[in-house]
Tab-separated table of C-alpha atoms in Angstrom:
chain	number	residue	atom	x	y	z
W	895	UNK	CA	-131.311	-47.269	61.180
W	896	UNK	CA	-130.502	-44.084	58.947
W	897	UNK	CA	-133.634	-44.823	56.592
W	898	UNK	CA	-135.754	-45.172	59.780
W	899	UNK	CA	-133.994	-41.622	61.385
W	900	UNK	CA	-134.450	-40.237	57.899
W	901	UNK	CA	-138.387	-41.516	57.300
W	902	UNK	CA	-139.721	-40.445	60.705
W	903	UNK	CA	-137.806	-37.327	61.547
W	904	UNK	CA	-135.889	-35.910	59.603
W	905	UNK	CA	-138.394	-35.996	56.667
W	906	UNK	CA	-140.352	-33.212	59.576
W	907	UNK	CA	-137.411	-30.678	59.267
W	908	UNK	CA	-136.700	-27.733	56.704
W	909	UNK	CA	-133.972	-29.657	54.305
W	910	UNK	CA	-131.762	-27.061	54.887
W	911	UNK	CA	-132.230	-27.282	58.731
W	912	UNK	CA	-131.711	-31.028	58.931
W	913	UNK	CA	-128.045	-30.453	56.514
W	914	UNK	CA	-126.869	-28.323	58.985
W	915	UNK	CA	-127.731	-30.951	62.015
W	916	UNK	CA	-126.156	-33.765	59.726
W	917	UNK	CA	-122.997	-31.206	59.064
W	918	UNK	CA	-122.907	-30.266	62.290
W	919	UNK	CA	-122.130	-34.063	63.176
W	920	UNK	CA	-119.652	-34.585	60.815
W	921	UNK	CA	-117.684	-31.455	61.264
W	922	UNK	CA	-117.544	-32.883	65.119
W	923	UNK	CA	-116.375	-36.279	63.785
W	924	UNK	CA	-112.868	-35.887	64.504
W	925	UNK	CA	-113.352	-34.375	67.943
W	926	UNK	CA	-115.751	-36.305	69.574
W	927	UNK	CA	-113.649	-39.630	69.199
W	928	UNK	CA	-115.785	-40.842	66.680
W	929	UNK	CA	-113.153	-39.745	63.587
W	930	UNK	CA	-110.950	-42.423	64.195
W	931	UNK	CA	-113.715	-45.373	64.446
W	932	UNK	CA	-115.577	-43.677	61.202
W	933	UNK	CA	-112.255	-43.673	59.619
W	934	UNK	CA	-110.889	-47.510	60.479
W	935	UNK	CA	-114.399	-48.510	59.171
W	936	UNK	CA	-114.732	-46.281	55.786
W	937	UNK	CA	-111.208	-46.274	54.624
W	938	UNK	CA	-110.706	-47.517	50.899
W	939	UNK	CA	-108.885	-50.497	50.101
W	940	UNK	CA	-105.335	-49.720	48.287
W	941	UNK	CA	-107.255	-51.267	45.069
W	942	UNK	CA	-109.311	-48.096	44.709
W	943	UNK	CA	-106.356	-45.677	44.188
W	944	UNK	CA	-106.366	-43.446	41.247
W	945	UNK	CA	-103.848	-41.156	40.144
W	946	UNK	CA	-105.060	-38.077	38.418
W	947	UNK	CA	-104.552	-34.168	37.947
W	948	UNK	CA	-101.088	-35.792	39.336
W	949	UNK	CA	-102.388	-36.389	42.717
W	950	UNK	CA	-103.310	-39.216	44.277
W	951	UNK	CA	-106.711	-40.372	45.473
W	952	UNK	CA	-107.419	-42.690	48.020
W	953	UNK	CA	-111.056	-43.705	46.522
W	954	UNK	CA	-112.406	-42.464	42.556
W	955	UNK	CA	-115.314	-41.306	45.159
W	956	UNK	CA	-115.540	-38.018	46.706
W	957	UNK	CA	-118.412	-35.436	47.748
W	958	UNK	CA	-119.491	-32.373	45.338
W	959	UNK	CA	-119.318	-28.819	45.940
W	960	UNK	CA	-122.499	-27.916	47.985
W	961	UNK	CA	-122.514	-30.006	50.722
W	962	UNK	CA	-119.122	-28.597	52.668
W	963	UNK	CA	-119.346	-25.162	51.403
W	964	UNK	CA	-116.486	-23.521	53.370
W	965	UNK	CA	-114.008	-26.675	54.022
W	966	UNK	CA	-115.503	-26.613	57.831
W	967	UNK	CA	-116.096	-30.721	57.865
W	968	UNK	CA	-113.114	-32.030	55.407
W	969	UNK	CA	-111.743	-34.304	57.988
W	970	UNK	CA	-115.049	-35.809	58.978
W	971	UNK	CA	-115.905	-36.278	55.479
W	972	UNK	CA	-112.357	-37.877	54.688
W	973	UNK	CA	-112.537	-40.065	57.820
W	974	UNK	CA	-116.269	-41.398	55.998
W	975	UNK	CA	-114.668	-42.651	53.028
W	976	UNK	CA	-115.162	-39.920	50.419
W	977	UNK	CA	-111.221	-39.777	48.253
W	978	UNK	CA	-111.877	-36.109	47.556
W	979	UNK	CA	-114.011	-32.888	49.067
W	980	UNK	CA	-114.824	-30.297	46.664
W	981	UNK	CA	-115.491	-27.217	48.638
W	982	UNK	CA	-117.670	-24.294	47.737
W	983	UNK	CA	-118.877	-22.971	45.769
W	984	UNK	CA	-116.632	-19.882	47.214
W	985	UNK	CA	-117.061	-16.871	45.907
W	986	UNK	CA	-114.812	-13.546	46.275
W	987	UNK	CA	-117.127	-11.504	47.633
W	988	UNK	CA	-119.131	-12.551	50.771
W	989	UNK	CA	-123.021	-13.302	50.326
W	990	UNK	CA	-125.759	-14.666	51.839
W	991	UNK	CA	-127.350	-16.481	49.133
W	992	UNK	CA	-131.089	-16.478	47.998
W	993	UNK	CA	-134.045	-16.153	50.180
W	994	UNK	CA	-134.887	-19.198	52.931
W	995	UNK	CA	-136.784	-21.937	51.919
W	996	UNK	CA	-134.448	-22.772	48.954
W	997	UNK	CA	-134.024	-26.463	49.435
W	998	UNK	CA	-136.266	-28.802	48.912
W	999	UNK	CA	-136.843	-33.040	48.788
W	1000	UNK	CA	-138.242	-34.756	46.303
W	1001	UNK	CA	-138.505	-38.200	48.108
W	1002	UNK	CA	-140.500	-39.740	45.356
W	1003	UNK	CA	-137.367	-39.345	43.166
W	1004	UNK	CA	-134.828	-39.151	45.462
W	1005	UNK	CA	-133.807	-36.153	44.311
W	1006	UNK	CA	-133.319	-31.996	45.725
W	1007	UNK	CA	-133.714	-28.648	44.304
W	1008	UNK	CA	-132.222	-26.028	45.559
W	1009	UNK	CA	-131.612	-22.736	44.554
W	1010	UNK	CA	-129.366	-21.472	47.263
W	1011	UNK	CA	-127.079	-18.919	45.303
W	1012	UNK	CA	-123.428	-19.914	46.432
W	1013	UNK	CA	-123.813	-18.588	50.406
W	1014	UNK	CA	-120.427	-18.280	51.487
W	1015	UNK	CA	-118.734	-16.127	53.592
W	1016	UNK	CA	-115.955	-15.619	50.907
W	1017	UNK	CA	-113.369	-17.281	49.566
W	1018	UNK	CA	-110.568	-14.342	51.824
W	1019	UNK	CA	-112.035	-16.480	54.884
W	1020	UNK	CA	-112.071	-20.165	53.861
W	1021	UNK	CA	-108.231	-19.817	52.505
W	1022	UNK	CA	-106.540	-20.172	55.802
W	1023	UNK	CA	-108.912	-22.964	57.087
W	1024	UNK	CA	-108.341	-24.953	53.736
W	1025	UNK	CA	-104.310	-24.216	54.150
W	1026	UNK	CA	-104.708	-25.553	57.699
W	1027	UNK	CA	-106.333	-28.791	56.225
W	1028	UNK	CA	-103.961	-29.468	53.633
W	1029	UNK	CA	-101.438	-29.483	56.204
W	1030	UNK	CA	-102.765	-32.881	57.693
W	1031	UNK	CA	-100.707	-36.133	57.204
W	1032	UNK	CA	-104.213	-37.988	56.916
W	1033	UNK	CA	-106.520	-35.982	54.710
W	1034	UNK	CA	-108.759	-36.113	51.515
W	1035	UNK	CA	-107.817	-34.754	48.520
W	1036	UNK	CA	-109.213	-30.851	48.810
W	1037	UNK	CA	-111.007	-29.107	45.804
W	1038	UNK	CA	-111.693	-25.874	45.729
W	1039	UNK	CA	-114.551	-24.525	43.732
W	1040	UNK	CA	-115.021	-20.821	42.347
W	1041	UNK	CA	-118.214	-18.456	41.297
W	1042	UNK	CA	-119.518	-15.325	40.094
W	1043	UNK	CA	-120.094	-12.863	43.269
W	1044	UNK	CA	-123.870	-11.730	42.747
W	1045	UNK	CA	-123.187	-8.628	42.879
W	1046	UNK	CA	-120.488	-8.302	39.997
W	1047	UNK	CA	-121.739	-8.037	36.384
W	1048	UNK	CA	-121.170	-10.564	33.877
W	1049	UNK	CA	-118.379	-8.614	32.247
W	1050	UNK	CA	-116.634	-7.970	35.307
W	1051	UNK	CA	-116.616	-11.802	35.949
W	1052	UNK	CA	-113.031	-12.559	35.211
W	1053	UNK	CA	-111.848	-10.208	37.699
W	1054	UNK	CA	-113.838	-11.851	40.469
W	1055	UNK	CA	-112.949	-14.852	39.575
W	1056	UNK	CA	-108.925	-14.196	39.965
W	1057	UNK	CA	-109.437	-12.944	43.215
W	1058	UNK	CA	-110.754	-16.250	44.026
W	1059	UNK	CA	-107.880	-18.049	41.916
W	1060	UNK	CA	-105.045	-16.158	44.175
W	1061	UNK	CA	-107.090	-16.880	47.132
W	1062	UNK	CA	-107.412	-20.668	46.921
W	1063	UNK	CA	-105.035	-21.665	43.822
W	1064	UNK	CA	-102.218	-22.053	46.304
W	1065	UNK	CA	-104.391	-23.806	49.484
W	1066	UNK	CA	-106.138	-26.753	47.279
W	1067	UNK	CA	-105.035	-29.614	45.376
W	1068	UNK	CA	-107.265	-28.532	42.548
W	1069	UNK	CA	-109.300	-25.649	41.230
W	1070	UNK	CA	-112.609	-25.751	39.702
W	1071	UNK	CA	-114.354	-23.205	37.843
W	1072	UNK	CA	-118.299	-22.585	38.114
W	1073	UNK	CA	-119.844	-21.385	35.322
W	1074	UNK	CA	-122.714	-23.597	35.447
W	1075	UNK	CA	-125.439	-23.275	38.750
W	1076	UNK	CA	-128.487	-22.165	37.750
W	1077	UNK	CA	-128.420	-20.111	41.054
W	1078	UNK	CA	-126.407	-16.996	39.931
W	1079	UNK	CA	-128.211	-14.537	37.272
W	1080	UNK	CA	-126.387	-14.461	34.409
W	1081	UNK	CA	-123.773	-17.175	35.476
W	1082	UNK	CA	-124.857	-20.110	32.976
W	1083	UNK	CA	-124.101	-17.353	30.243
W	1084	UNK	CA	-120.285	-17.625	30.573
W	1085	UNK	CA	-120.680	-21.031	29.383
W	1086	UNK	CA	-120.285	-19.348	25.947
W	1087	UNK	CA	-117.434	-20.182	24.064
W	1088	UNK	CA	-116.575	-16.698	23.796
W	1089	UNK	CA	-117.123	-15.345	27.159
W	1090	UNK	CA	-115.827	-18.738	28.642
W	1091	UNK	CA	-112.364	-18.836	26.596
W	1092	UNK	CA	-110.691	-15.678	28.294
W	1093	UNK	CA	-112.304	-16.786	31.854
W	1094	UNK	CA	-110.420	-20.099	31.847
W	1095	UNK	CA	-107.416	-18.839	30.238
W	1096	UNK	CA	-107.165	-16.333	32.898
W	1097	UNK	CA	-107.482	-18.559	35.971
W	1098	UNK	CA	-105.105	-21.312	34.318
W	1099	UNK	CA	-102.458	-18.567	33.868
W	1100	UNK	CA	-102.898	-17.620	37.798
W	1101	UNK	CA	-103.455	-20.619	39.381
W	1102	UNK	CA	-99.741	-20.990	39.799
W	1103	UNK	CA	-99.570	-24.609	37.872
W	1104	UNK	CA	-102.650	-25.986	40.519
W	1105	UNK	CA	-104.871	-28.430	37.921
W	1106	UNK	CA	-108.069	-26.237	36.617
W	1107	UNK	CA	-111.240	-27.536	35.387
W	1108	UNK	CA	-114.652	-26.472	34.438
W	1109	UNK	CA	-117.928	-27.299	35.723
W	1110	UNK	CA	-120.561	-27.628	33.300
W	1111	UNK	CA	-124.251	-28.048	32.893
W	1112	UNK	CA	-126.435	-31.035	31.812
W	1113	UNK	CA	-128.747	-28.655	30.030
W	1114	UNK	CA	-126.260	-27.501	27.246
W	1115	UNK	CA	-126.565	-29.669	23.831
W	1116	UNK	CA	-124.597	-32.501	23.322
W	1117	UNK	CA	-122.268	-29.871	20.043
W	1118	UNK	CA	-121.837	-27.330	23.101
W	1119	UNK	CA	-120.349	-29.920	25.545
W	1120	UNK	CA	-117.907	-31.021	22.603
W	1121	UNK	CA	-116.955	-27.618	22.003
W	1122	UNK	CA	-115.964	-26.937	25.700
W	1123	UNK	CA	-114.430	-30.434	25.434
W	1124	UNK	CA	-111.893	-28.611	22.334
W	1125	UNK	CA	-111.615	-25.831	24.271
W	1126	UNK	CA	-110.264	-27.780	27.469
W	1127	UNK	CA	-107.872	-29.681	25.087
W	1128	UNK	CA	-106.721	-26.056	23.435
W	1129	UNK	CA	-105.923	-24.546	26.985
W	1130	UNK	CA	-104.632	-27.598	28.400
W	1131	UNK	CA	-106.689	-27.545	30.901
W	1132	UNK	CA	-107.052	-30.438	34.269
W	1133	UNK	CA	-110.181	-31.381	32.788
W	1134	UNK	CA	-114.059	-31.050	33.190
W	1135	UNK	CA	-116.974	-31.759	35.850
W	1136	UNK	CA	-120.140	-33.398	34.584
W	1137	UNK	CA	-122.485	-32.253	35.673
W	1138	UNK	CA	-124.039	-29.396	37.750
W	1139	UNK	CA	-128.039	-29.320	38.406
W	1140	UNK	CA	-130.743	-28.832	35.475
W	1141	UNK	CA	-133.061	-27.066	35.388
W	1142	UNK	CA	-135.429	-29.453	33.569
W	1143	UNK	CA	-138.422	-30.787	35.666
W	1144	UNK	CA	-138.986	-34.187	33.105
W	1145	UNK	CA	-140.182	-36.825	34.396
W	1146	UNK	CA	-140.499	-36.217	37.801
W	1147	UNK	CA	-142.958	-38.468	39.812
W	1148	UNK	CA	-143.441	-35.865	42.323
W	1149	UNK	CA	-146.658	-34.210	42.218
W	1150	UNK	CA	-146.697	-31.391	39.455
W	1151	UNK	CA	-148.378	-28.961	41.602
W	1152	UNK	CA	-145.632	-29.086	43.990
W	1153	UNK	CA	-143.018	-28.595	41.375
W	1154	UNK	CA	-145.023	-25.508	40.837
W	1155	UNK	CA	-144.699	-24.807	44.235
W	1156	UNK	CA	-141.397	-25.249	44.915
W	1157	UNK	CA	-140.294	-22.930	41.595
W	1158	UNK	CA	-137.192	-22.110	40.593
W	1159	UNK	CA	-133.636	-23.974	41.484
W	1160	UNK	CA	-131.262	-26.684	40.600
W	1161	UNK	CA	-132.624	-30.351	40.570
W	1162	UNK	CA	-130.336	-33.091	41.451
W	1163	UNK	CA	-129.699	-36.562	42.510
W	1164	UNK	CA	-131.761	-39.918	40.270
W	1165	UNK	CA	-133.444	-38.113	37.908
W	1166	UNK	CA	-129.671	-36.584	36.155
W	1167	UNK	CA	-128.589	-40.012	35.740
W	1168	UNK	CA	-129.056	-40.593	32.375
W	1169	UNK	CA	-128.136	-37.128	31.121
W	1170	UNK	CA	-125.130	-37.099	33.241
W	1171	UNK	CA	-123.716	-40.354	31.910
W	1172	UNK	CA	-124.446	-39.238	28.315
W	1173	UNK	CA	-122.613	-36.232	28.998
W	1174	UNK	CA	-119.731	-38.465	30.348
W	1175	UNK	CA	-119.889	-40.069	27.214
W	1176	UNK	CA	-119.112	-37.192	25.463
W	1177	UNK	CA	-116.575	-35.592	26.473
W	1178	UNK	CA	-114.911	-38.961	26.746
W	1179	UNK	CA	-115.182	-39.305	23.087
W	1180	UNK	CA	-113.629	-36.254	22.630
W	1181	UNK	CA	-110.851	-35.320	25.478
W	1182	UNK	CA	-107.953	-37.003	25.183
W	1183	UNK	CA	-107.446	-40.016	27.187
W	1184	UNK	CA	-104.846	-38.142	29.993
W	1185	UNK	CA	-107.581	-34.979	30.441
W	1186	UNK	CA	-109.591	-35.742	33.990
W	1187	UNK	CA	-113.361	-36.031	33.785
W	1188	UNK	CA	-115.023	-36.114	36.846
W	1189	UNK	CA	-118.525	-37.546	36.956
W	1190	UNK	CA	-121.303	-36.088	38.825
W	1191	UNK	CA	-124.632	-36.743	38.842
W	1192	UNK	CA	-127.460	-39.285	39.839
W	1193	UNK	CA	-124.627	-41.624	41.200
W	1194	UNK	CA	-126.164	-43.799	44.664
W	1195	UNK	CA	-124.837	-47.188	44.555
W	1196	UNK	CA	-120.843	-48.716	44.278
W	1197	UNK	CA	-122.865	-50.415	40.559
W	1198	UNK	CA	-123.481	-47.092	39.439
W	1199	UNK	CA	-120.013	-45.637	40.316
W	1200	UNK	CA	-118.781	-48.667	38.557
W	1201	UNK	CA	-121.040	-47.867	35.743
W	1202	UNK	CA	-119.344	-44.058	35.615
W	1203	UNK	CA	-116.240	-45.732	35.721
W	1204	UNK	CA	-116.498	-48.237	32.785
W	1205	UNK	CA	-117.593	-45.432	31.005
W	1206	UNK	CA	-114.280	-42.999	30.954
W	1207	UNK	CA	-115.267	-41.044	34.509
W	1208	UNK	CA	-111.211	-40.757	35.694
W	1209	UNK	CA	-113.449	-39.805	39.135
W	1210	UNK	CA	-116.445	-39.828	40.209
W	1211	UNK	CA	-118.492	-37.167	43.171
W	1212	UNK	CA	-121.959	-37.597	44.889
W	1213	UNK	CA	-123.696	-35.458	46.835
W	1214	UNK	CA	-127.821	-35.957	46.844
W	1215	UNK	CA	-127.125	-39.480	47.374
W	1216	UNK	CA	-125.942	-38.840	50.843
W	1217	UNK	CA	-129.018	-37.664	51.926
W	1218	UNK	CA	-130.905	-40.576	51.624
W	1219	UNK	CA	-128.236	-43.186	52.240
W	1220	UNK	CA	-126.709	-41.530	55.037
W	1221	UNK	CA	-123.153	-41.256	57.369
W	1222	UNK	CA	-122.135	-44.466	55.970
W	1223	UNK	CA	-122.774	-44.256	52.120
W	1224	UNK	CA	-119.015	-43.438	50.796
W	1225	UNK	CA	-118.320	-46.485	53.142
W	1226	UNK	CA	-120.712	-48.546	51.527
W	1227	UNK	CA	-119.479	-47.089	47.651
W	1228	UNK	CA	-115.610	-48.135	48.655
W	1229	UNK	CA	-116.559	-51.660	50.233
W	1230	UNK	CA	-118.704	-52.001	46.974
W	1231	UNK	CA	-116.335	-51.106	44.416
W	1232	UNK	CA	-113.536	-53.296	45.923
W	1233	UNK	CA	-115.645	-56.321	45.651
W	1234	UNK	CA	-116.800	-55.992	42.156
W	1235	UNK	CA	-112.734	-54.907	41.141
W	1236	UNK	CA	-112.067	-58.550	42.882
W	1237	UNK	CA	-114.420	-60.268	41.140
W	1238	UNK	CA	-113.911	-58.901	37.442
């Protein structure tokens, strides 16, 4: 039924017109009497649990940053299956984001770009609402992921980012630092081993003992993701999340002259799957066993979670996915995962 909602009408709307009606829906889930259906349905079975970052996670599957940007649909995404929401990316300065269009399907790969520049009315608001949520009995684990305010230079980044850190350090279960959308002028720069040392250091010493980790591109070479790897060991750091978009436009089968079109932005969804697991890969060989690595990218099917998993992924987070599977695709991951952990 979704693939037949998707191919007929929702393939007419602006991308970033038919999120918001999807949102809308699930942000409604829990007051519309649907929450509690959605939720008896999608629930993981006690087999998926994983302890990490000393929490506990009902499912190793939970949404990216991006799709709940200000924590306004964390129940309704909980009561669909996902184990954790990452929310964000907040920023500590309100913005609006890039120019509209700045999302855009690439059906033919089942993939997005997007370039939409961390919108957000700042992190000052979402703090209470994600306080309120963590409050729950009944509730996903809740992320909270920090950026670069446009407007702020480079070198005035660590600043920014603190006022994030005492913002949402003490309202989420775990902190996640940015440094890696290809959104933000100048952002991808403070994945440089010498701007990005003092950055994390200075968010780890204010985030209060919350678990911080670092976000990182699929674009950097395979010696710069093992150096961030060191450097996550060195500051004893939660861990790492691999990976954010690319800006690489191989081997796309959508038309070239609507790649052209389209411009700038982050891709994401099938076509990362192979860098993102290599990436995986990496840092697995090179983080210590106990260090959280959260796998993102490319991920549509419980087989490929699986896959992530076998590989060293403690977690794993989709996002694109969800687009073209639909309401019922963590649902599908969890009942998916369980049966292959029964018969291995």
């Amino acid at each position: 039924m979704y693939r037949f909602i998707f191919s007929t009408f929702l393939t007419r709307l602006d991308p970033e017109v038919a999120h918001g009606l999807a949102f809308g829906v699930i942000r409604a889930l829990p007051y519309i009497g649907l929450g509690a259906l959605a939720r008896a349905y999608a629930k993981p079975d006690p087999s998926l649990r994983v302890q990490a970052l000393g929490l506990t996670f009902e499912s190793p599957f939970g949404i990216a940053a991006g799709f709940d940007k200000e924590g306004l649909a964390i129940r309704g995404l909980g009561q669909l299956g996902f184990g954790h929401v990452e929310v964000g990316t907040l920023t500590a300065q309100a913005q609006p984001g890039n120019p509209k269009p700045r999302m855009f399907r690439l059906v033919a790969d089942r993939a997005l770009i997007n370039r939409m520049g961390f919108n957000n009315h700042g992190a000052a608001e979402a703090a209470p609402r994600l306080a309120r949520e963590r409050r729950r009995s009944v509730r996903p684990i809740i992320g909270a992921n920090i950026g670069k305010s446009r407007v702020v230079d480079v070198d005035a980044a660590i600043d920014d980012y603190l006022t994030s850190t005492r913002l949402l350090a003490p309202v989420s279960d775990y902190l996640v630092v940015n440094v890696s959308s290809p959104n933000t002028p100048g952002l991808r720069g403070l994945q440089e081993l010498d701007r990005l040392a003092p950055l994390l250091t200075a968010v780890r010493d204010a985030a209060g003992g919350k678990p911080v980790l670092v976000k990182i591109a699929p674009d950097l070479s395979d010696d710069e993701v093992r150096r961030i790897a060191e450097l996550t060991t060195s500051l004893d750091l939660g861990g790492v999340i691999a990976t954010n978009t690319t800006i690489s436009r191989e081997g796309l089968a959508a038309d070239a002259g609507l790649i052209e079109r389209i411009g700038a932005g982050g891709l994401s969804g099938a076509p990362l799957k192979e860098r993102s697991l290599a990436v995986l890969r990496l840092l697995r060989a090179t983080l210590p066993a106990e260090t959280c690595v959260i796998s993102v990218g490319g991920v549509e099917t419980a087989a490929e979670v699986a896959e992530r998993l076998a590989a060293g992924a403690t977690l794993v987070q989709g996002y694109t996915g969800f687009i073209y599977e639909g309401p019922l695709w963590a649902a599908r991951i969890n009942r998916g995962l369980a049966r292959l952990a029964g018969a291995a």
